[in-house]
């Protein structure tokens, strides 16, 4: 698929916003991507350009071909947003992070609206189904749930891949701040946040005696 785009167009695709797929470039470059079925122009002002599902797949291919080093939660140089899955280090808290999370979540809702024929924002979109861990982590952080830090001492959630197809596992790291109850910081709060974001959630007992959630994007 990469051969269908020029080097300049591949750079534009690689630099697309991860969640919304918004791209920037010259009019000729962007229209060229539209003709190749890799992008589309939104009909409403400001009539920005976004990647199609094929464009998102090409972006994934391009990034996988040259894997970047592990990125922090928000790269100060590039401004690339990354949802916290738990274990990245001390949380970057404060109004700035809250604005970033809110903006990313609103962008994801817009992506849902644009890519569903009925414009429904209550169900996960194709991007979420191919980025399960990041999508679930964004839903949790946007709802105000607390991710775990690197030391596993302050409590919080961790989102990880699951052996079950199209599902992620959400585990709670015990710690302070009421993280073991069913409030916003507990498994019950995580389950409620994911269900409100359009995910199917079930709770399971693990071999070691702990509990975890299995969550998958709802289809109906």
XYZ file of N, CA and C in Angstrom:
660
model
N 0.815 -1.209 0.000
C 0.000 0.000 0.000
C 0.848 1.257 0.000
N 2.051 1.189 0.643
C 2.897 2.369 0.731
C 3.320 2.864 -0.643
N 3.402 1.953 -1.620
C 3.816 2.358 -2.947
C 2.808 3.230 -3.660
N 1.589 3.292 -3.138
C 0.562 4.105 -3.766
C 0.731 5.587 -3.448
N 1.563 5.921 -2.481
C 1.736 7.310 -2.067
C 3.174 7.749 -2.306
N 3.341 9.043 -2.609
C 4.678 9.589 -2.787
C 5.366 9.704 -1.430
N 6.659 10.002 -1.470
C 7.407 10.151 -0.217
C 6.819 11.280 0.623
N 6.464 12.391 -0.036
C 5.882 13.522 0.694
C 4.540 13.148 1.302
N 3.741 12.407 0.548
C 2.448 11.993 1.068
C 2.603 11.013 2.221
N 3.614 10.143 2.145
C 3.848 9.212 3.245
C 4.241 9.958 4.512
N 5.007 11.037 4.342
C 5.362 11.838 5.526
C 4.124 12.477 6.132
N 3.212 12.944 5.291
C 1.963 13.543 5.786
C 1.148 12.511 6.544
N 1.054 11.314 5.990
C 0.277 10.250 6.629
C 0.906 9.853 7.954
N 2.218 9.726 7.986
C 2.907 9.342 9.223
C 2.695 10.378 10.326
N 2.566 11.652 9.932
C 2.411 12.726 10.917
C 0.958 12.994 11.275
N 0.024 12.186 10.769
C -1.393 12.393 11.065
C -1.656 12.246 12.560
N -2.673 12.976 13.049
C -3.079 12.831 14.442
C -3.528 11.392 14.668
N -3.032 10.786 15.742
C -3.269 9.352 15.950
C -4.744 9.013 16.103
N -5.490 9.834 16.815
C -6.885 9.503 17.088
C -7.806 9.936 15.962
N -7.742 11.203 15.572
C -8.678 11.709 14.569
C -8.247 11.405 13.142
N -6.934 11.215 12.918
C -6.442 11.022 11.562
C -6.363 12.310 10.766
N -6.423 13.459 11.424
C -6.340 14.733 10.699
C -4.944 14.912 10.124
N -4.874 15.389 8.878
C -3.599 15.575 8.201
C -3.489 17.003 7.695
N -2.256 17.452 7.530
C -1.996 18.789 6.997
C -0.933 18.682 5.914
N -1.019 19.554 4.935
C -0.088 19.567 3.825
C -0.586 20.526 2.768
N 0.068 20.539 1.636
C -0.388 21.400 0.546
C -1.689 20.854 -0.031
N -2.443 21.735 -0.665
C -3.716 21.321 -1.257
C -3.508 20.199 -2.273
N -2.450 20.310 -3.069
C -2.188 19.299 -4.092
C -1.869 17.948 -3.463
N -1.070 17.961 -2.402
C -0.724 16.705 -1.733
C -1.957 16.054 -1.111
N -2.773 16.870 -0.455
C -3.945 16.331 0.223
C -4.975 15.810 -0.773
N -5.175 16.554 -1.877
C -6.116 16.089 -2.892
C -5.599 14.814 -3.563
N -4.274 14.702 -3.676
C -3.700 13.477 -4.212
C -4.018 12.280 -3.338
N -3.993 12.476 -2.009
C -4.350 11.403 -1.090
C -5.832 11.062 -1.182
N -6.649 12.086 -1.413
C -8.083 11.839 -1.600
C -8.312 10.967 -2.835
N -7.631 11.291 -3.932
C -7.800 10.509 -5.164
C -7.356 9.057 -4.976
N -6.391 8.835 -4.091
C -5.904 7.479 -3.846
C -6.755 6.739 -2.806
N -7.787 7.394 -2.292
C -8.642 6.753 -1.303
C -8.035 6.682 0.077
N -6.984 7.469 0.321
C -6.301 7.436 1.611
C -6.744 8.563 2.538
N -7.501 9.513 2.027
C -7.955 10.639 2.835
C -9.286 11.138 2.287
N -9.960 11.941 3.102
C -11.189 12.591 2.642
C -11.238 13.983 3.253
N -12.026 14.844 2.630
C -12.178 16.210 3.130
C -13.525 16.333 3.816
N -13.490 16.804 5.064
C -14.732 16.926 5.814
C -15.620 17.989 5.162
N -16.922 17.704 5.005
C -17.800 18.655 4.306
C -18.097 19.933 5.079
N -17.833 19.940 6.386
C -18.150 21.126 7.183
C -16.902 21.975 7.398
N -17.077 23.292 7.546
C -15.934 24.158 7.854
C -15.261 23.684 9.130
N -13.946 23.743 9.233
C -13.006 24.354 8.274
C -12.600 23.438 7.124
N -13.379 22.391 6.860
C -13.140 21.485 5.731
C -11.732 20.879 5.773
N -11.388 20.391 6.937
C -10.065 19.771 7.121
C -10.030 18.397 6.458
N -8.820 17.882 6.290
C -8.609 16.573 5.673
C -8.315 15.533 6.758
N -8.844 14.318 6.567
C -8.660 13.228 7.519
C -8.346 11.937 6.771
N -7.648 11.037 7.440
C -7.351 9.746 6.845
C -8.612 8.883 6.773
N -8.738 8.125 5.713
C -9.757 7.089 5.613
C -9.249 5.860 6.363
N -10.087 4.816 6.556
C -9.574 3.586 7.156
C -8.336 3.046 6.432
N -8.320 3.142 5.090
C -7.129 2.704 4.347
C -5.928 3.572 4.693
N -6.152 4.871 4.874
C -5.065 5.763 5.266
C -4.528 5.439 6.648
N -5.442 5.098 7.587
C -5.009 4.701 8.927
C -4.169 3.433 8.866
N -4.567 2.481 8.014
C -3.787 1.241 7.903
C -2.401 1.521 7.348
N -2.332 2.424 6.355
C -1.030 2.774 5.802
C -0.178 3.479 6.853
N -0.787 4.352 7.644
C -0.044 5.027 8.714
C 0.542 3.995 9.677
N -0.260 2.994 10.057
C 0.242 1.951 10.953
C 1.411 1.202 10.321
N 1.308 0.917 9.020
C 2.387 0.216 8.315
C 3.669 1.045 8.317
N 3.511 2.329 8.040
C 4.682 3.204 7.975
C 5.355 3.334 9.345
N 4.549 3.478 10.396
C 5.129 3.619 11.733
C 5.740 2.305 12.209
N 5.136 1.179 11.821
C 5.680 -0.122 12.220
C 7.003 -0.405 11.522
N 7.168 0.131 10.318
C 8.398 -0.105 9.568
C 9.591 0.593 10.208
N 9.343 1.700 10.894
C 10.406 2.437 11.587
C 9.933 2.714 13.006
N 9.919 1.710 13.884
C 9.375 1.893 15.230
C 10.138 2.961 15.999
N 9.414 3.915 16.593
C 10.081 4.963 17.374
C 10.472 4.438 18.742
N 11.358 5.129 19.433
C 11.676 4.735 20.799
C 10.474 4.962 21.690
N 10.431 4.293 22.871
C 9.301 4.493 23.775
C 9.079 5.970 24.052
N 7.842 6.411 23.896
C 7.527 7.835 24.036
C 6.961 8.116 25.408
N 7.180 9.310 25.926
C 6.534 9.693 27.173
C 5.048 9.912 26.925
N 4.337 10.245 28.009
C 2.902 10.435 27.884
C 2.573 11.500 26.851
N 3.269 12.613 26.888
C 3.143 13.634 25.860
C 4.529 14.104 25.494
N 4.912 13.938 24.254
C 6.240 14.319 23.792
C 6.310 15.828 23.687
N 7.211 16.428 24.446
C 7.304 17.885 24.448
C 7.707 18.428 23.087
N 8.447 17.659 22.309
C 8.921 18.138 21.014
C 7.844 18.046 19.941
N 7.103 16.939 19.942
C 6.110 16.734 18.870
C 4.698 17.025 19.306
N 4.448 17.038 20.622
C 3.102 17.263 21.100
C 2.170 16.094 20.856
N 2.707 14.921 20.567
C 1.876 13.756 20.290
C 1.244 13.264 21.584
N -0.081 13.112 21.580
C -0.790 12.659 22.764
C -0.774 11.138 22.845
N -0.566 10.605 24.047
C -0.627 9.174 24.288
C -1.440 8.935 25.543
N -2.474 8.116 25.442
C -3.269 7.787 26.618
C -2.435 6.949 27.579
N -2.656 7.133 28.855
C -1.897 6.396 29.869
C -2.542 5.039 30.092
N -1.781 3.972 29.854
C -2.275 2.618 30.075
C -1.931 2.108 31.468
N -1.103 2.857 32.191
C -0.664 2.448 33.520
C 0.771 1.945 33.479
N 1.597 2.448 34.386
C 2.980 2.010 34.465
C 3.966 2.885 33.731
N 3.520 4.034 33.183
C 4.445 4.879 32.422
C 5.359 5.720 33.295
N 5.069 5.838 34.568
C 5.843 6.733 35.418
C 4.885 7.585 36.214
N 5.416 8.581 36.881
C 4.552 9.454 37.667
C 3.553 10.151 36.755
N 2.267 10.166 37.132
C 1.252 10.807 36.291
C 1.558 12.271 36.037
N 1.294 12.707 34.816
C 1.419 14.124 34.479
C 0.049 14.744 34.731
N -0.145 15.268 35.927
C -1.452 15.762 36.326
C -1.557 17.254 36.053
N -2.721 17.806 36.361
C -2.911 19.230 36.231
C -3.823 19.602 35.083
N -4.185 20.884 34.995
C -5.116 21.343 33.972
C -4.640 21.081 32.544
N -3.320 21.156 32.307
C -2.804 20.927 30.958
C -3.087 19.517 30.484
N -2.829 18.544 31.342
C -3.105 17.155 30.980
C -4.601 16.928 30.807
N -5.403 17.515 31.663
C -6.855 17.373 31.549
C -7.352 17.909 30.218
N -6.796 19.021 29.772
C -7.200 19.581 28.473
C -6.795 18.647 27.343
N -5.603 18.072 27.439
C -5.147 17.149 26.394
C -6.059 15.928 26.310
N -6.405 15.367 27.464
C -7.270 14.187 27.491
C -8.640 14.537 26.935
N -9.181 15.674 27.361
C -10.494 16.089 26.871
C -10.475 16.286 25.359
N -9.447 16.930 24.855
C -9.337 17.162 23.416
C -9.233 15.848 22.647
N -8.431 14.907 23.169
C -8.280 13.615 22.504
C -9.597 12.846 22.496
N -10.317 12.901 23.607
C -11.598 12.190 23.681
C -12.624 12.810 22.724
N -12.670 14.128 22.669
C -13.584 14.784 21.733
C -13.216 14.458 20.289
N -11.919 14.367 20.029
C -11.486 13.981 18.688
C -11.918 12.573 18.340
N -11.862 11.670 19.334
C -12.287 10.290 19.088
C -13.789 10.228 18.836
N -14.564 11.006 19.588
C -16.011 11.047 19.345
C -16.312 11.571 17.939
N -15.545 12.562 17.510
C -15.738 13.089 16.153
C -15.382 12.040 15.111
N -14.328 11.260 15.384
C -13.957 10.183 14.463
C -15.067 9.141 14.389
N -15.668 8.822 15.521
C -16.811 7.907 15.502
C -17.930 8.476 14.620
N -18.244 9.738 14.833
C -19.346 10.350 14.086
C -19.079 10.338 12.588
N -17.840 10.639 12.209
C -17.526 10.748 10.789
C -17.463 9.398 10.095
N -17.134 8.344 10.831
C -16.905 7.057 10.176
C -18.079 6.090 10.316
N -19.148 6.522 10.960
C -20.336 5.668 11.052
C -21.436 6.252 10.166
N -22.100 5.426 9.364
C -23.147 5.945 8.474
C -24.254 6.692 9.211
N -24.565 6.241 10.436
C -25.634 6.899 11.191
C -25.120 8.012 12.095
N -23.803 8.259 12.083
C -23.234 9.326 12.900
C -23.268 9.057 14.391
N -23.478 7.808 14.801
C -23.577 7.458 16.221
C -22.211 7.564 16.891
N -22.150 8.291 18.008
C -20.895 8.422 18.752
C -20.863 7.524 19.986
N -21.903 6.728 20.184
C -21.971 5.890 21.373
C -21.328 4.536 21.219
N -20.872 4.201 20.002
C -20.232 2.911 19.769
C -18.818 3.123 19.239
N -17.870 2.270 19.632
C -16.490 2.403 19.151
C -16.401 2.285 17.636
N -15.383 2.935 17.078
C -15.178 2.946 15.626
C -14.060 1.972 15.249
N -13.758 1.924 13.965
C -12.745 1.006 13.478
C -11.382 1.239 14.088
N -10.996 2.508 14.281
C -9.688 2.797 14.872
C -9.577 2.163 16.253
N -10.628 2.241 17.037
C -10.596 1.681 18.379
C -10.445 0.166 18.350
N -11.044 -0.481 17.357
C -10.964 -1.939 17.268
C -9.572 -2.412 16.870
N -8.795 -1.551 16.256
C -7.427 -1.914 15.885
C -6.388 -1.338 16.849
N -6.836 -0.550 17.839
C -5.951 0.017 18.858
C -6.636 -0.154 20.219
N -6.920 -1.398 20.583
C -7.762 -1.680 21.742
C -7.206 -1.101 23.039
N -5.922 -1.305 23.297
C -5.345 -0.864 24.569
C -5.380 0.648 24.681
N -4.940 1.342 23.632
C -4.954 2.806 23.667
C -6.377 3.351 23.769
N -7.312 2.749 23.045
C -8.702 3.228 23.051
C -9.320 3.056 24.434
N -9.119 1.891 25.058
C -9.671 1.668 26.391
C -9.024 2.598 27.411
N -7.714 2.793 27.299
C -7.013 3.677 28.233
C -7.515 5.115 28.106
N -7.773 5.562 26.883
C -8.285 6.917 26.694
C -9.672 7.054 27.312
N -10.539 6.052 27.128
C -11.876 6.104 27.719
C -11.792 6.192 29.242
N -10.878 5.434 29.836
C -10.732 5.447 31.289
C -10.206 6.790 31.782
N -9.165 7.287 31.122
C -8.569 8.553 31.579
C -9.534 9.706 31.372
N -10.288 9.680 30.270
C -11.256 10.743 30.010
C -12.368 10.754 31.048
N -12.672 9.584 31.620
C -13.717 9.496 32.638
C -13.218 9.864 34.028
N -11.932 10.108 34.163
C -11.381 10.504 35.449
C -10.796 9.378 36.269
N -10.726 8.164 35.717
C -10.089 7.057 36.435
C -8.577 7.283 36.486
N -7.922 6.715 37.496
C -6.502 7.003 37.726
C -5.624 5.860 37.236
N -4.680 6.131 36.333
C -3.747 5.082 35.894
C -2.679 4.825 36.944
N -2.166 3.615 36.959
C -1.098 3.267 37.899
C 0.218 3.896 37.452
N 1.087 4.153 38.423
C 2.416 4.653 38.119
C 3.396 3.511 37.898
N 4.650 3.850 37.714
C 5.658 2.837 37.411
C 6.004 1.979 38.626
N 5.822 2.508 39.826
C 6.273 1.801 41.023
C 5.217 0.886 41.628
N 3.990 0.931 41.128
C 2.906 0.090 41.651
C 2.667 0.322 43.141
N 2.863 1.546 43.611
C 2.668 1.811 45.036
C 1.493 2.752 45.290
N 1.078 3.503 44.304
C 0.024 4.483 44.531
C -1.343 4.038 44.067
N -1.470 2.811 43.592
C -2.753 2.345 43.099
C -3.017 2.824 41.686
N -4.108 2.362 41.124
C -4.503 2.770 39.782
C -4.714 1.575 38.875
N -5.212 1.853 37.674
C -5.493 0.775 36.732
C -4.314 0.550 35.782
N -4.295 -0.643 35.208
C -3.387 -0.959 34.107
C -4.192 -1.645 33.007
N -4.008 -1.210 31.783
C -4.691 -1.799 30.633
C -3.662 -2.586 29.832
N -3.998 -3.816 29.474
C -3.064 -4.668 28.734
C -3.828 -5.520 27.733
N -3.081 -6.080 26.789
C -3.693 -6.995 25.843
C -4.209 -8.230 26.575
N -5.180 -8.885 25.952
C -5.776 -10.071 26.541
C -5.702 -11.224 25.559
N -5.599 -12.474 26.051
C -5.635 -13.621 25.140
C -6.961 -13.742 24.394
N -8.008 -13.152 24.957
C -9.315 -13.208 24.300
C -9.328 -12.264 23.100
N -9.803 -12.729 21.955
C -9.820 -11.857 20.760
C -10.651 -10.599 20.986
N -10.149 -9.490 20.455
C -10.837 -8.203 20.491
C -11.212 -7.787 21.909
N -10.340 -8.052 22.860
C -10.605 -7.660 24.250
C -9.309 -7.239 24.927
N -9.441 -6.353 25.901
C -8.309 -5.951 26.731
C -8.602 -6.332 28.172
N -7.556 -6.437 28.961
C -7.694 -6.721 30.387
C -7.373 -5.446 31.166
N -8.219 -5.136 32.124
C -8.004 -3.986 33.009
C -7.832 -4.522 34.420
N -6.670 -4.261 35.006
C -6.369 -4.745 36.356
C -6.146 -3.556 37.283
N -6.453 -3.761 38.535
C -6.299 -2.712 39.528
C -5.054 -2.974 40.345
N -4.202 -1.966 40.470
C -3.008 -2.050 41.315
C -3.379 -1.497 42.683
N -3.328 -2.295 43.755
C -3.718 -1.795 45.080
C -2.850 -0.625 45.504
N -3.452 0.272 46.238
C -2.701 1.417 46.731
C -3.595 2.353 47.500
N -3.103 3.567 47.697
C -3.864 4.542 48.452
C -4.967 5.165 47.623
N -5.695 6.044 48.248
C -6.715 6.807 47.541
C -7.987 6.033 47.262
N -8.275 4.966 48.024
C -9.507 4.233 47.822
C -9.542 3.438 46.544
N -8.395 2.966 46.079
C -8.348 2.284 44.794
C -8.934 0.878 44.842
N -9.224 0.356 46.033
C -9.757 -0.989 46.107
C -11.281 -1.023 46.178
N -11.941 0.119 46.214
C -13.394 0.108 46.295
C -13.992 0.175 44.892
N -15.298 0.293 44.843
C -15.970 0.312 43.548
C -16.336 1.726 43.120
N -15.684 2.719 43.702
C -15.903 4.079 43.260
C -15.158 4.356 41.974
N -14.914 5.635 41.694
C -14.274 6.012 40.439
C -12.906 5.364 40.297
N -12.215 5.133 41.430
C -10.883 4.553 41.351
C -10.849 3.046 41.353
N -11.972 2.368 41.602
C -11.975 0.927 41.678
C -12.378 0.266 40.381
N -12.424 -1.075 40.407
C -12.814 -1.811 39.211
C -14.227 -1.444 38.776
N -15.115 -1.233 39.763
C -16.476 -0.850 39.416
C -16.521 0.460 38.665
N -15.685 1.415 39.088
C -15.628 2.694 38.387
C -15.069 2.555 36.985
N -14.036 1.701 36.837
C -13.465 1.457 35.514
C -14.491 0.796 34.595
N -15.242 -0.168 35.151
C -16.262 -0.849 34.348
C -17.330 0.133 33.892
N -17.784 0.997 34.806
C -18.814 1.971 34.455
C -18.313 2.942 33.383
N -17.042 3.358 33.490
C -16.477 4.286 32.506
C -16.424 3.653 31.123
N -15.994 2.401 31.056
C -15.892 1.727 29.764
C -17.270 1.459 29.165
N -18.218 1.054 29.999
C -19.570 0.814 29.495
C -20.183 2.101 28.953
N -19.951 3.216 29.639
C -20.470 4.496 29.161
C -19.821 4.903 27.843
N -18.601 4.415 27.596
C -17.881 4.736 26.363
C -18.196 3.760 25.231
N -19.109 2.808 25.474
C -19.525 1.911 24.408
C -18.816 0.570 24.393
N -18.269 0.144 25.534
C -17.569 -1.127 25.615
C -18.412 -2.138 26.389
N -18.257 -3.412 26.042
C -18.845 -4.504 26.811
C -17.831 -4.940 27.854
N -18.272 -5.087 29.098
C -17.340 -5.348 30.195
C -17.847 -6.516 31.042
N -16.938 -7.390 31.429
C -17.256 -8.470 32.363
C -16.119 -8.593 33.362
N -16.460 -8.966 34.588
C -15.456 -9.097 35.641
C -15.113 -10.564 35.847
N -13.828 -10.845 36.073
C -13.370 -12.228 36.208
C -12.428 -12.365 37.395
N -12.444 -13.550 37.991
C -11.521 -13.882 39.071
C -10.285 -14.517 38.447
N -9.107 -14.050 38.839
C -7.868 -14.596 38.297
C -7.299 -15.669 39.225
N -6.354 -16.423 38.701
C -5.795 -17.554 39.465
C -5.194 -17.123 40.793
N -4.534 -15.993 40.787
C -3.891 -15.538 42.013
C -4.854 -14.983 43.040
N -6.141 -14.959 42.721
C -7.129 -14.447 43.661
C -7.583 -13.038 43.364
N -6.888 -12.345 42.473
C -7.284 -10.992 42.128
C -8.442 -10.974 41.133
N -8.923 -9.778 40.856
C -10.001 -9.600 39.891
C -9.503 -8.767 38.716
N -10.117 -8.964 37.581
C -9.793 -8.124 36.435
C -11.042 -7.957 35.579
N -11.015 -6.960 34.730
C -12.091 -6.730 33.773
C -11.623 -7.158 32.393
N -12.506 -7.766 31.638
C -12.286 -7.979 30.218
C -13.246 -7.057 29.477
N -12.721 -6.244 28.601
C -13.537 -5.250 27.904
C -13.301 -5.350 26.396
N -14.384 -5.251 25.651
C -14.301 -5.278 24.192
C -15.274 -4.258 23.622
N -14.970 -3.680 22.466
C -15.867 -2.684 21.864
C -17.226 -3.289 21.540
N -18.281 -2.591 21.925
C -19.634 -3.073 21.646
C -19.935 -2.950 20.157
N -20.633 -3.923 19.617
C -20.957 -3.926 18.198
C -22.408 -3.534 17.919
N -23.325 -3.812 18.835
C -24.726 -3.529 18.545
C -25.026 -2.054 18.721
